Amino acid sequence: MIEEEEPNWFTRREEELPSPQELMPLSQCLITPDLALAFDIPTPNPSEAPGLNAHETAANRHPAQALLGMPDFESPNHSSTAGEGSGGDELARMLKRPRLVWTPQLHKRFVDAVAHLGIKNAVPKTIMQLMSVDGLTRENVASHLQKYRLYLKRMQGLSSAGPPCPMSAADAATEQLFASTPIHNPFLARGASGPGQESFIQFMAPPLLQHHQHIAAAAALAQQQFYHQRQHFGSPMATGGGYDNGFQTRTGGSGLGTGISSPLAAPPNSYGEGIDSGSSGGRRVLTLFPSSSED
DNA sequence: GAAATAATAT
DNA sequence: AATATTATTT
């Protein structure tokens, strides 16, 4: 009886991966309403069944890129006098993909992926593939992974360290996201190889599992009282009735995707566009708040 | 050359 | 502080 069977890793992956239900409802709308409207591309209208199949082919990875071929916009001569300063900026911002906001749910997917992949295979590209979040780039994951690793390191160092808990503001903030993350049984993924993959996360597992979201919730509440927290964790469906979807699993369809098609309900406002400071610092951020995600 | 990681910039 | 972007390494 060998429990160490080593089938194709993806076969095993499917077993260990979060249940289909977890994966299915995930959807991510990467295209902001402004962007869509600005370029007159079919936007996921709330009242209209989302033609997800329609634009998820070309314009999902990088909306702006698809639009670059648009012959319609050019010669941005808005204000002849020193207009390039302002007008160009606006367009420039649109061409730039908005900053990705790592919501707890998105982060959970990230952690799940890392956990299932194991340290060895937990590299940006692989993680990204496993997460299967449409629009998520390797750079996005790499950046997040970097921070995540730093977080883990800090945890390890502080675990053994005797002194009190000189937690800096930075740590406190990152913990909001990382420590509160619904980590289950983090790192026991096996790579394709034998030994040499253990250790590392094993250390941080116990302490993290203990904390969980209790403190996180409490802390979040506490902070809300004192500061106005910008991250809207709350459920967006508090008032109306309908609930939004979560993310959208990438439909690469090149075989690896196993054909997970989840043309679920429409994404009315699965994105949140946050404009900061109104005029000067109009930063478009992509905020995805899933709803039907387990916690 | 692509991808990963480290370093730096916004 | 949180991500992005660039630089360096693999």
PDB file of C-alpha atoms (C1' of nucleotides) in Angstrom:
ATOM      1  CA  MET A   1       0.000   0.000   0.000  1.00  0.00           C
ATOM      2  CA  ILE A   2       1.619   3.007  -1.120  1.00  0.00           C
ATOM      3  CA  GLU A   3       0.254   6.251  -0.110  1.00  0.00           C
ATOM      4  CA  GLU A   4       3.037   7.993  -1.781  1.00  0.00           C
ATOM      5  CA  GLU A   5       1.559   7.391  -5.126  1.00  0.00           C
ATOM      6  CA  GLU A   6       2.776   9.913  -7.518  1.00  0.00           C
ATOM      7  CA  PRO A   7       0.224  10.412 -10.209  1.00  0.00           C
ATOM      8  CA  ASN A   8       0.266  13.421 -12.316  1.00  0.00           C
ATOM      9  CA  TRP A   9       0.402  16.262  -9.947  1.00  0.00           C
ATOM     10  CA  PHE A  10      -2.613  17.816 -11.391  1.00  0.00           C
ATOM     11  CA  THR A  11      -4.600  14.728 -10.867  1.00  0.00           C
ATOM     12  CA  ARG A  12      -3.791  14.895  -7.263  1.00  0.00           C
ATOM     13  CA  ARG A  13      -4.271  18.554  -7.364  1.00  0.00           C
ATOM     14  CA  GLU A  14      -7.828  18.166  -8.319  1.00  0.00           C
ATOM     15  CA  GLU A  15      -8.425  16.068  -5.287  1.00  0.00           C
ATOM     16  CA  GLU A  16      -6.779  18.333  -2.850  1.00  0.00           C
ATOM     17  CA  LEU A  17      -7.917  21.480  -4.355  1.00  0.00           C
ATOM     18  CA  PRO A  18     -10.810  23.320  -2.892  1.00  0.00           C
ATOM     19  CA  SER A  19     -14.062  21.773  -3.842  1.00  0.00           C
ATOM     20  CA  PRO A  20     -15.490  22.640  -7.209  1.00  0.00           C
ATOM     21  CA  GLN A  21     -17.957  24.785  -5.450  1.00  0.00           C
ATOM     22  CA  GLU A  22     -15.201  26.840  -4.110  1.00  0.00           C
ATOM     23  CA  LEU A  23     -13.656  27.262  -7.440  1.00  0.00           C
ATOM     24  CA  MET A  24     -16.710  27.667  -9.517  1.00  0.00           C
ATOM     25  CA  PRO A  25     -18.286  30.778  -8.138  1.00  0.00           C
ATOM     26  CA  LEU A  26     -15.080  32.589  -8.414  1.00  0.00           C
ATOM     27  CA  SER A  27     -15.071  35.250 -10.962  1.00  0.00           C
ATOM     28  CA  GLN A  28     -13.272  38.421 -11.371  1.00  0.00           C
ATOM     29  CA  CYS A  29     -14.209  41.343 -13.414  1.00  0.00           C
ATOM     30  CA  LEU A  30     -11.095  43.121 -14.409  1.00  0.00           C
ATOM     31  CA  ILE A  31     -12.641  45.729 -16.538  1.00  0.00           C
ATOM     32  CA  THR A  32     -13.737  48.854 -14.862  1.00  0.00           C
ATOM     33  CA  PRO A  33     -16.946  50.527 -15.873  1.00  0.00           C
ATOM     34  CA  ASP A  34     -15.156  53.656 -16.836  1.00  0.00           C
ATOM     35  CA  LEU A  35     -12.821  51.810 -19.040  1.00  0.00           C
ATOM     36  CA  ALA A  36     -15.556  49.855 -20.661  1.00  0.00           C
ATOM     37  CA  LEU A  37     -17.683  52.872 -21.253  1.00  0.00           C
ATOM     38  CA  ALA A  38     -14.834  54.964 -22.435  1.00  0.00           C
ATOM     39  CA  PHE A  39     -14.061  52.582 -25.184  1.00  0.00           C
ATOM     40  CA  ASP A  40     -17.530  51.475 -25.920  1.00  0.00           C
ATOM     41  CA  ILE A  41     -16.852  47.887 -25.360  1.00  0.00           C
ATOM     42  CA  PRO A  42     -19.492  45.475 -24.207  1.00  0.00           C
ATOM     43  CA  THR A  43     -19.636  45.862 -20.520  1.00  0.00           C
ATOM     44  CA  PRO A  44     -21.062  43.312 -18.160  1.00  0.00           C
ATOM     45  CA  ASN A  45     -24.337  44.983 -17.669  1.00  0.00           C
ATOM     46  CA  PRO A  46     -26.234  44.117 -14.557  1.00  0.00           C
ATOM     47  CA  SER A  47     -29.480  43.946 -16.411  1.00  0.00           C
ATOM     48  CA  GLU A  48     -27.976  41.996 -19.198  1.00  0.00           C
ATOM     49  CA  ALA A  49     -26.797  38.497 -18.999  1.00  0.00           C
ATOM     50  CA  PRO A  50     -23.056  38.791 -18.894  1.00  0.00           C
ATOM     51  CA  GLY A  51     -21.713  37.795 -22.206  1.00  0.00           C
ATOM     52  CA  LEU A  52     -18.750  36.539 -20.389  1.00  0.00           C
ATOM     53  CA  ASN A  53     -17.877  34.364 -23.258  1.00  0.00           C
ATOM     54  CA  ALA A  54     -17.827  37.363 -25.440  1.00  0.00           C
ATOM     55  CA  HIS A  55     -15.060  39.441 -24.054  1.00  0.00           C
ATOM     56  CA  GLU A  56     -13.387  37.012 -21.836  1.00  0.00           C
ATOM     57  CA  THR A  57     -11.518  35.854 -24.821  1.00  0.00           C
ATOM     58  CA  ALA A  58      -9.604  38.857 -25.841  1.00  0.00           C
ATOM     59  CA  ALA A  59     -10.218  41.687 -23.515  1.00  0.00           C
ATOM     60  CA  ASN A  60      -9.987  39.966 -20.245  1.00  0.00           C
ATOM     61  CA  ARG A  61      -6.343  39.619 -19.712  1.00  0.00           C
ATOM     62  CA  HIS A  62      -5.566  43.192 -20.297  1.00  0.00           C
ATOM     63  CA  PRO A  63      -8.501  45.298 -21.284  1.00  0.00           C
ATOM     64  CA  ALA A  64      -6.430  48.231 -22.269  1.00  0.00           C
ATOM     65  CA  GLN A  65      -4.311  46.142 -24.506  1.00  0.00           C
ATOM     66  CA  ALA A  66      -7.214  44.923 -26.488  1.00  0.00           C
ATOM     67  CA  LEU A  67      -8.283  48.468 -26.853  1.00  0.00           C
ATOM     68  CA  LEU A  68      -5.019  49.627 -28.116  1.00  0.00           C
ATOM     69  CA  GLY A  69      -6.077  48.531 -31.524  1.00  0.00           C
ATOM     70  CA  MET A  70      -9.016  50.839 -31.324  1.00  0.00           C
ATOM     71  CA  PRO A  71      -8.802  53.197 -34.262  1.00  0.00           C
ATOM     72  CA  ASP A  72     -11.341  55.449 -32.763  1.00  0.00           C
ATOM     73  CA  PHE A  73      -9.279  57.183 -30.232  1.00  0.00           C
ATOM     74  CA  GLU A  74      -6.293  59.091 -31.209  1.00  0.00           C
ATOM     75  CA  SER A  75      -5.155  62.644 -31.479  1.00  0.00           C
ATOM     76  CA  PRO A  76      -5.999  63.590 -27.945  1.00  0.00           C
ATOM     77  CA  ASN A  77      -6.050  67.257 -28.545  1.00  0.00           C
ATOM     78  CA  HIS A  78      -8.237  68.256 -25.740  1.00  0.00           C
ATOM     79  CA  SER A  79      -6.924  71.573 -24.693  1.00  0.00           C
ATOM     80  CA  SER A  80      -4.538  73.041 -27.136  1.00  0.00           C
ATOM     81  CA  THR A  81      -2.690  74.953 -24.508  1.00  0.00           C
ATOM     82  CA  ALA A  82      -0.769  72.795 -22.176  1.00  0.00           C
ATOM     83  CA  GLY A  83      -3.464  70.233 -22.525  1.00  0.00           C
ATOM     84  CA  GLU A  84      -1.119  67.364 -22.734  1.00  0.00           C
ATOM     85  CA  GLY A  85      -0.401  67.656 -19.110  1.00  0.00           C
ATOM     86  CA  SER A  86      -3.825  66.746 -17.961  1.00  0.00           C
ATOM     87  CA  GLY A  87      -5.498  65.012 -20.837  1.00  0.00           C
ATOM     88  CA  GLY A  88      -2.610  62.714 -21.410  1.00  0.00           C
ATOM     89  CA  ASP A  89      -2.627  61.693 -17.861  1.00  0.00           C
ATOM     90  CA  GLU A  90      -6.160  60.624 -17.917  1.00  0.00           C
ATOM     91  CA  LEU A  91      -5.630  58.446 -20.877  1.00  0.00           C
ATOM     92  CA  ALA A  92      -2.396  57.238 -19.461  1.00  0.00           C
ATOM     93  CA  ARG A  93      -4.161  56.054 -16.395  1.00  0.00           C
ATOM     94  CA  MET A  94      -6.632  54.189 -18.462  1.00  0.00           C
ATOM     95  CA  LEU A  95      -3.993  52.389 -20.356  1.00  0.00           C
ATOM     96  CA  LYS A  96      -2.486  51.322 -17.136  1.00  0.00           C
ATOM     97  CA  ARG A  97      -4.129  48.456 -15.537  1.00  0.00           C
ATOM     98  CA  PRO A  98      -5.515  49.427 -12.154  1.00  0.00           C
ATOM     99  CA  ARG A  99      -3.828  48.374  -9.025  1.00  0.00           C
ATOM    100  CA  LEU A 100      -4.916  45.044  -7.858  1.00  0.00           C
ATOM    101  CA  VAL A 101      -6.430  44.964  -4.452  1.00  0.00           C
ATOM    102  CA  TRP A 102      -5.771  41.824  -2.575  1.00  0.00           C
ATOM    103  CA  THR A 103      -9.000  41.161  -0.849  1.00  0.00           C
ATOM    104  CA  PRO A 104      -9.083  38.542   1.844  1.00  0.00           C
ATOM    105  CA  GLN A 105     -10.819  36.223  -0.534  1.00  0.00           C
ATOM    106  CA  LEU A 106      -8.271  36.697  -3.221  1.00  0.00           C
ATOM    107  CA  HIS A 107      -5.549  36.236  -0.697  1.00  0.00           C
ATOM    108  CA  LYS A 108      -7.169  33.077   0.463  1.00  0.00           C
ATOM    109  CA  ARG A 109      -6.930  31.696  -3.006  1.00  0.00           C
ATOM    110  CA  PHE A 110      -3.352  32.692  -3.040  1.00  0.00           C
ATOM    111  CA  VAL A 111      -2.620  30.949   0.202  1.00  0.00           C
ATOM    112  CA  ASP A 112      -4.512  27.898  -0.862  1.00  0.00           C
ATOM    113  CA  ALA A 113      -2.517  27.713  -3.994  1.00  0.00           C
ATOM    114  CA  VAL A 114       0.747  28.083  -2.174  1.00  0.00           C
ATOM    115  CA  ALA A 115      -0.300  25.526   0.337  1.00  0.00           C
ATOM    116  CA  HIS A 116      -1.241  23.009  -2.244  1.00  0.00           C
ATOM    117  CA  LEU A 117       1.736  23.571  -4.399  1.00  0.00           C
ATOM    118  CA  GLY A 118       4.309  23.317  -1.710  1.00  0.00           C
ATOM    119  CA  ILE A 119       7.225  25.595  -1.297  1.00  0.00           C
ATOM    120  CA  LYS A 120       9.087  24.139  -4.120  1.00  0.00           C
ATOM    121  CA  ASN A 121       6.534  24.752  -6.752  1.00  0.00           C
ATOM    122  CA  ALA A 122       5.141  27.826  -5.210  1.00  0.00           C
ATOM    123  CA  VAL A 123       6.517  30.211  -7.722  1.00  0.00           C
ATOM    124  CA  PRO A 124       4.607  33.068  -9.240  1.00  0.00           C
ATOM    125  CA  LYS A 125       3.731  31.400 -12.466  1.00  0.00           C
ATOM    126  CA  THR A 126       2.515  28.215 -10.921  1.00  0.00           C
ATOM    127  CA  ILE A 127       0.626  29.987  -8.244  1.00  0.00           C
ATOM    128  CA  MET A 128      -1.023  32.157 -10.785  1.00  0.00           C
ATOM    129  CA  GLN A 129      -2.076  29.166 -12.807  1.00  0.00           C
ATOM    130  CA  LEU A 130      -3.444  27.379  -9.857  1.00  0.00           C
ATOM    131  CA  MET A 131      -5.379  30.342  -8.686  1.00  0.00           C
ATOM    132  CA  SER A 132      -7.032  30.557 -12.039  1.00  0.00           C
ATOM    133  CA  VAL A 133      -8.177  34.038 -11.496  1.00  0.00           C
ATOM    134  CA  ASP A 134      -8.862  35.774 -14.677  1.00  0.00           C
ATOM    135  CA  GLY A 135      -6.785  38.842 -15.200  1.00  0.00           C
ATOM    136  CA  LEU A 136      -4.341  38.033 -12.510  1.00  0.00           C
ATOM    137  CA  THR A 137      -0.848  38.499 -13.783  1.00  0.00           C
ATOM    138  CA  ARG A 138       2.350  36.837 -12.843  1.00  0.00           C
ATOM    139  CA  GLU A 139       3.658  40.154 -11.660  1.00  0.00           C
ATOM    140  CA  ASN A 140       0.708  40.528  -9.382  1.00  0.00           C
ATOM    141  CA  VAL A 141       1.410  37.237  -7.788  1.00  0.00           C
ATOM    142  CA  ALA A 142       5.118  37.797  -7.635  1.00  0.00           C
ATOM    143  CA  SER A 143       4.694  41.014  -5.803  1.00  0.00           C
ATOM    144  CA  HIS A 144       2.296  39.523  -3.370  1.00  0.00           C
ATOM    145  CA  LEU A 145       4.438  36.497  -2.891  1.00  0.00           C
ATOM    146  CA  GLN A 146       7.354  38.672  -2.010  1.00  0.00           C
ATOM    147  CA  LYS A 147       5.431  40.365   0.690  1.00  0.00           C
ATOM    148  CA  TYR A 148       4.021  37.113   1.864  1.00  0.00           C
ATOM    149  CA  ARG A 149       7.439  35.629   2.254  1.00  0.00           C
ATOM    150  CA  LEU A 150       8.584  38.592   4.205  1.00  0.00           C
ATOM    151  CA  TYR A 151       5.648  38.118   6.451  1.00  0.00           C
ATOM    152  CA  LEU A 152       6.481  34.497   7.020  1.00  0.00           C
ATOM    153  CA  LYS A 153      10.038  35.363   7.800  1.00  0.00           C
ATOM    154  CA  ARG A 154       9.042  37.870  10.359  1.00  0.00           C
ATOM    155  CA  MET A 155       6.786  35.378  11.977  1.00  0.00           C
ATOM    156  CA  GLN A 156       9.511  32.837  12.232  1.00  0.00           C
ATOM    157  CA  GLY A 157      11.947  35.268  13.664  1.00  0.00           C
ATOM    158  CA  LEU A 158       9.556  36.534  16.230  1.00  0.00           C
ATOM    159  CA  SER A 159       8.434  33.095  17.183  1.00  0.00           C
ATOM    160  CA  SER A 160      11.717  32.139  18.680  1.00  0.00           C
ATOM    161  CA  ALA A 161      12.733  35.555  19.779  1.00  0.00           C
ATOM    162  CA  GLY A 162      12.325  36.132  23.433  1.00  0.00           C
ATOM    163  CA  PRO A 163      11.629  39.833  23.688  1.00  0.00           C
ATOM    164  CA  PRO A 164       8.167  41.210  23.835  1.00  0.00           C
ATOM    165  CA  CYS A 165       6.115  41.842  20.804  1.00  0.00           C
ATOM    166  CA  PRO A 166       7.516  44.918  19.199  1.00  0.00           C
ATOM    167  CA  MET A 167       5.119  44.734  16.405  1.00  0.00           C
ATOM    168  CA  SER A 168       5.514  47.614  14.079  1.00  0.00           C
ATOM    169  CA  ALA A 169       2.673  49.253  12.333  1.00  0.00           C
ATOM    170  CA  ALA A 170       3.668  47.434   9.233  1.00  0.00           C
ATOM    171  CA  ASP A 171       3.308  44.100  10.882  1.00  0.00           C
ATOM    172  CA  ALA A 172      -0.025  45.000  12.274  1.00  0.00           C
ATOM    173  CA  ALA A 173      -1.259  45.978   8.888  1.00  0.00           C
ATOM    174  CA  THR A 174      -0.005  42.956   7.095  1.00  0.00           C
ATOM    175  CA  GLU A 175      -1.488  40.795   9.728  1.00  0.00           C
ATOM    176  CA  GLN A 176      -4.856  42.178   8.979  1.00  0.00           C
ATOM    177  CA  LEU A 177      -4.573  40.457   5.712  1.00  0.00           C
ATOM    178  CA  PHE A 178      -2.209  37.623   6.277  1.00  0.00           C
ATOM    179  CA  ALA A 179      -2.850  36.460   9.763  1.00  0.00           C
ATOM    180  CA  SER A 180      -6.548  36.720   9.350  1.00  0.00           C
ATOM    181  CA  THR A 181      -6.432  34.736   6.239  1.00  0.00           C
ATOM    182  CA  PRO A 182      -8.439  31.595   6.354  1.00  0.00           C
ATOM    183  CA  ILE A 183      -5.472  29.373   6.211  1.00  0.00           C
ATOM    184  CA  HIS A 184      -6.334  25.852   6.756  1.00  0.00           C
ATOM    185  CA  ASN A 185      -3.711  23.286   6.680  1.00  0.00           C
ATOM    186  CA  PRO A 186      -1.113  25.239   4.927  1.00  0.00           C
ATOM    187  CA  PHE A 187       1.933  23.695   3.685  1.00  0.00           C
ATOM    188  CA  LEU A 188       1.969  20.052   3.089  1.00  0.00           C
ATOM    189  CA  ALA A 189       1.939  19.873  -0.591  1.00  0.00           C
ATOM    190  CA  ARG A 190       4.309  17.477  -2.136  1.00  0.00           C
ATOM    191  CA  GLY A 191       6.264  18.416  -5.119  1.00  0.00           C
ATOM    192  CA  ALA A 192       7.257  15.956  -7.732  1.00  0.00           C
ATOM    193  CA  SER A 193      10.412  15.173  -5.897  1.00  0.00           C
ATOM    194  CA  GLY A 194      11.107  13.511  -2.639  1.00  0.00           C
ATOM    195  CA  PRO A 195      12.813  15.062   0.334  1.00  0.00           C
ATOM    196  CA  GLY A 196      13.909  18.525   0.903  1.00  0.00           C
ATOM    197  CA  GLN A 197      10.636  20.273   0.652  1.00  0.00           C
ATOM    198  CA  GLU A 198       9.430  20.213   4.186  1.00  0.00           C
ATOM    199  CA  SER A 199      10.110  22.811   6.773  1.00  0.00           C
ATOM    200  CA  PHE A 200       9.542  26.473   6.306  1.00  0.00           C
ATOM    201  CA  ILE A 201       5.911  26.913   6.675  1.00  0.00           C
ATOM    202  CA  GLN A 202       5.492  24.222   9.156  1.00  0.00           C
ATOM    203  CA  PHE A 203       6.698  26.626  11.689  1.00  0.00           C
ATOM    204  CA  MET A 204       4.241  29.300  11.082  1.00  0.00           C
ATOM    205  CA  ALA A 205       1.301  27.056  10.747  1.00  0.00           C
ATOM    206  CA  PRO A 206       0.372  26.472  14.372  1.00  0.00           C
ATOM    207  CA  PRO A 207       0.484  30.023  15.567  1.00  0.00           C
ATOM    208  CA  LEU A 208      -1.452  31.245  12.635  1.00  0.00           C
ATOM    209  CA  LEU A 209      -4.080  28.648  12.897  1.00  0.00           C
ATOM    210  CA  GLN A 210      -4.754  29.592  16.427  1.00  0.00           C
ATOM    211  CA  HIS A 211      -5.396  33.192  15.784  1.00  0.00           C
ATOM    212  CA  HIS A 212      -7.721  32.978  12.929  1.00  0.00           C
ATOM    213  CA  GLN A 213     -10.188  35.602  12.311  1.00  0.00           C
ATOM    214  CA  HIS A 214     -11.317  36.327  15.779  1.00  0.00           C
ATOM    215  CA  ILE A 215      -8.678  38.804  16.491  1.00  0.00           C
ATOM    216  CA  ALA A 216      -8.837  39.967  12.958  1.00  0.00           C
ATOM    217  CA  ALA A 217     -12.479  40.747  13.154  1.00  0.00           C
ATOM    218  CA  ALA A 218     -12.062  42.389  16.473  1.00  0.00           C
ATOM    219  CA  ALA A 219      -9.129  44.361  15.325  1.00  0.00           C
ATOM    220  CA  ALA A 220     -10.897  45.409  12.219  1.00  0.00           C
ATOM    221  CA  LEU A 221     -13.824  46.577  14.221  1.00  0.00           C
ATOM    222  CA  ALA A 222     -11.626  48.388  16.608  1.00  0.00           C
ATOM    223  CA  GLN A 223      -9.859  50.120  13.856  1.00  0.00           C
ATOM    224  CA  GLN A 224     -13.043  51.069  12.227  1.00  0.00           C
ATOM    225  CA  GLN A 225     -13.991  52.860  15.337  1.00  0.00           C
ATOM    226  CA  PHE A 226     -10.834  54.846  15.431  1.00  0.00           C
ATOM    227  CA  TYR A 227      -9.788  55.248  11.887  1.00  0.00           C
ATOM    228  CA  HIS A 228     -11.908  55.084   8.871  1.00  0.00           C
ATOM    229  CA  GLN A 229     -10.809  51.952   7.284  1.00  0.00           C
ATOM    230  CA  ARG A 230     -10.730  52.158   3.578  1.00  0.00           C
ATOM    231  CA  GLN A 231     -10.957  48.509   2.891  1.00  0.00           C
ATOM    232  CA  HIS A 232     -14.568  47.647   2.630  1.00  0.00           C
ATOM    233  CA  PHE A 233     -14.719  44.182   3.940  1.00  0.00           C
ATOM    234  CA  GLY A 234     -18.371  44.315   4.647  1.00  0.00           C
ATOM    235  CA  SER A 235     -20.802  42.597   2.436  1.00  0.00           C
ATOM    236  CA  PRO A 236     -21.921  44.753  -0.385  1.00  0.00           C
ATOM    237  CA  MET A 237     -25.207  43.012  -0.522  1.00  0.00           C
ATOM    238  CA  ALA A 238     -26.350  44.361   2.735  1.00  0.00           C
ATOM    239  CA  THR A 239     -29.005  46.574   1.346  1.00  0.00           C
ATOM    240  CA  GLY A 240     -30.389  45.608  -1.978  1.00  0.00           C
ATOM    241  CA  GLY A 241     -30.928  41.972  -2.188  1.00  0.00           C
ATOM    242  CA  GLY A 242     -29.037  40.403  -4.990  1.00  0.00           C
ATOM    243  CA  TYR A 243     -25.631  39.186  -4.282  1.00  0.00           C
ATOM    244  CA  ASP A 244     -22.653  39.558  -6.431  1.00  0.00           C
ATOM    245  CA  ASN A 245     -20.480  36.880  -7.698  1.00  0.00           C
ATOM    246  CA  GLY A 246     -16.967  36.373  -6.712  1.00  0.00           C
ATOM    247  CA  PHE A 247     -14.207  35.909  -9.143  1.00  0.00           C
ATOM    248  CA  GLN A 248     -14.073  34.526 -12.529  1.00  0.00           C
ATOM    249  CA  THR A 249     -11.988  31.544 -13.105  1.00  0.00           C
ATOM    250  CA  ARG A 250      -9.780  31.931 -16.029  1.00  0.00           C
ATOM    251  CA  THR A 251     -11.006  30.158 -19.042  1.00  0.00           C
ATOM    252  CA  GLY A 252      -7.826  29.493 -20.777  1.00  0.00           C
ATOM    253  CA  GLY A 253      -9.244  26.336 -22.135  1.00  0.00           C
ATOM    254  CA  SER A 254      -5.924  25.182 -23.403  1.00  0.00           C
ATOM    255  CA  GLY A 255      -6.390  21.868 -21.793  1.00  0.00           C
ATOM    256  CA  LEU A 256      -5.028  22.735 -18.437  1.00  0.00           C
ATOM    257  CA  GLY A 257      -8.080  24.610 -17.418  1.00  0.00           C
ATOM    258  CA  THR A 258     -10.079  21.411 -17.308  1.00  0.00           C
ATOM    259  CA  GLY A 259     -12.780  23.460 -18.874  1.00  0.00           C
ATOM    260  CA  ILE A 260     -14.135  25.043 -15.812  1.00  0.00           C
ATOM    261  CA  SER A 261     -16.803  27.132 -17.270  1.00  0.00           C
ATOM    262  CA  SER A 262     -18.644  29.227 -14.829  1.00  0.00           C
ATOM    263  CA  PRO A 263     -20.846  31.588 -16.728  1.00  0.00           C
ATOM    264  CA  LEU A 264     -22.749  32.207 -13.616  1.00  0.00           C
ATOM    265  CA  ALA A 265     -24.909  35.114 -12.939  1.00  0.00           C
ATOM    266  CA  ALA A 266     -24.080  38.550 -14.045  1.00  0.00           C
ATOM    267  CA  PRO A 267     -21.457  40.586 -12.343  1.00  0.00           C
ATOM    268  CA  PRO A 268     -23.455  43.650 -11.517  1.00  0.00           C
ATOM    269  CA  ASN A 269     -20.849  45.299  -9.505  1.00  0.00           C
ATOM    270  CA  SER A 270     -18.323  42.752  -8.685  1.00  0.00           C
ATOM    271  CA  TYR A 271     -15.766  45.381  -9.006  1.00  0.00           C
ATOM    272  CA  GLY A 272     -15.346  48.358  -6.860  1.00  0.00           C
ATOM    273  CA  GLU A 273     -13.839  51.395  -8.265  1.00  0.00           C
ATOM    274  CA  GLY A 274     -12.334  53.563  -5.687  1.00  0.00           C
ATOM    275  CA  ILE A 275     -11.492  57.071  -6.535  1.00  0.00           C
ATOM    276  CA  ASP A 276      -9.168  58.560  -4.070  1.00  0.00           C
ATOM    277  CA  SER A 277      -9.179  62.194  -3.204  1.00  0.00           C
ATOM    278  CA  GLY A 278     -11.468  63.006  -6.013  1.00  0.00           C
ATOM    279  CA  SER A 279      -9.394  64.975  -8.412  1.00  0.00           C
ATOM    280  CA  SER A 280      -5.682  64.909  -8.111  1.00  0.00           C
ATOM    281  CA  GLY A 281      -5.077  61.383  -7.090  1.00  0.00           C
ATOM    282  CA  GLY A 282      -7.718  59.599  -9.049  1.00  0.00           C
ATOM    283  CA  ARG A 283      -6.489  56.136  -8.536  1.00  0.00           C
ATOM    284  CA  ARG A 284      -8.455  53.396 -10.012  1.00  0.00           C
ATOM    285  CA  VAL A 285      -8.248  50.346  -8.008  1.00  0.00           C
ATOM    286  CA  LEU A 286      -9.794  47.081  -8.721  1.00  0.00           C
ATOM    287  CA  THR A 287     -11.621  45.854  -5.745  1.00  0.00           C
ATOM    288  CA  LEU A 288     -13.150  42.492  -5.969  1.00  0.00           C
ATOM    289  CA  PHE A 289     -15.488  41.435  -3.357  1.00  0.00           C
ATOM    290  CA  PRO A 290     -16.763  37.986  -3.644  1.00  0.00           C
ATOM    291  CA  SER A 291     -19.824  37.034  -1.819  1.00  0.00           C
ATOM    292  CA  SER A 292     -20.460  33.359  -1.988  1.00  0.00           C
ATOM    293  CA  SER A 293     -17.141  32.432  -0.652  1.00  0.00           C
ATOM    294  CA  GLU A 294     -16.759  30.260   2.327  1.00  0.00           C
ATOM    295  CA  ASP A 295     -14.836  31.619   5.161  1.00  0.00           C
TER     296      ASP A 295
ATOM    297  C1'  DG B   1      15.304  34.497 -23.162  1.00  0.00           C
ATOM    298  C1'  DA B   2      11.995  33.434 -19.611  1.00  0.00           C
ATOM    299  C1'  DA B   3      11.053  33.174 -15.003  1.00  0.00           C
ATOM    300  C1'  DA B   4      12.197  34.059  -9.949  1.00  0.00           C
ATOM    301  C1'  DT B   5      13.800  36.785  -6.668  1.00  0.00           C
ATOM    302  C1'  DA B   6      15.616  41.030  -4.771  1.00  0.00           C
ATOM    303  C1'  DA B   7      15.536  45.886  -4.773  1.00  0.00           C
ATOM    304  C1'  DT B   8      13.482  49.964  -5.589  1.00  0.00           C
ATOM    305  C1'  DA B   9       9.809  53.189  -6.931  1.00  0.00           C
ATOM    306  C1'  DT B  10       5.094  55.027  -6.841  1.00  0.00           C
TER     307       DT B  10
ATOM    308  C1'  DA C   1       1.533  50.505   3.602  1.00  0.00           C
ATOM    309  C1'  DA C   2       0.303  48.182  -0.495  1.00  0.00           C
ATOM    310  C1'  DT C   3       1.450  47.232  -5.164  1.00  0.00           C
ATOM    311  C1'  DA C   4       4.146  48.128  -9.223  1.00  0.00           C
ATOM    312  C1'  DT C   5       8.164  48.354 -11.575  1.00  0.00           C
ATOM    313  C1'  DT C   6      12.783  47.690 -12.358  1.00  0.00           C
ATOM    314  C1'  DA C   7      17.205  45.216 -11.635  1.00  0.00           C
ATOM    315  C1'  DT C   8      19.600  41.285 -10.827  1.00  0.00           C
ATOM    316  C1'  DT C   9      20.111  36.497 -10.654  1.00  0.00           C
ATOM    317  C1'  DT C  10      19.042  31.709 -12.006  1.00  0.00           C
TER     318       DT C  10
END
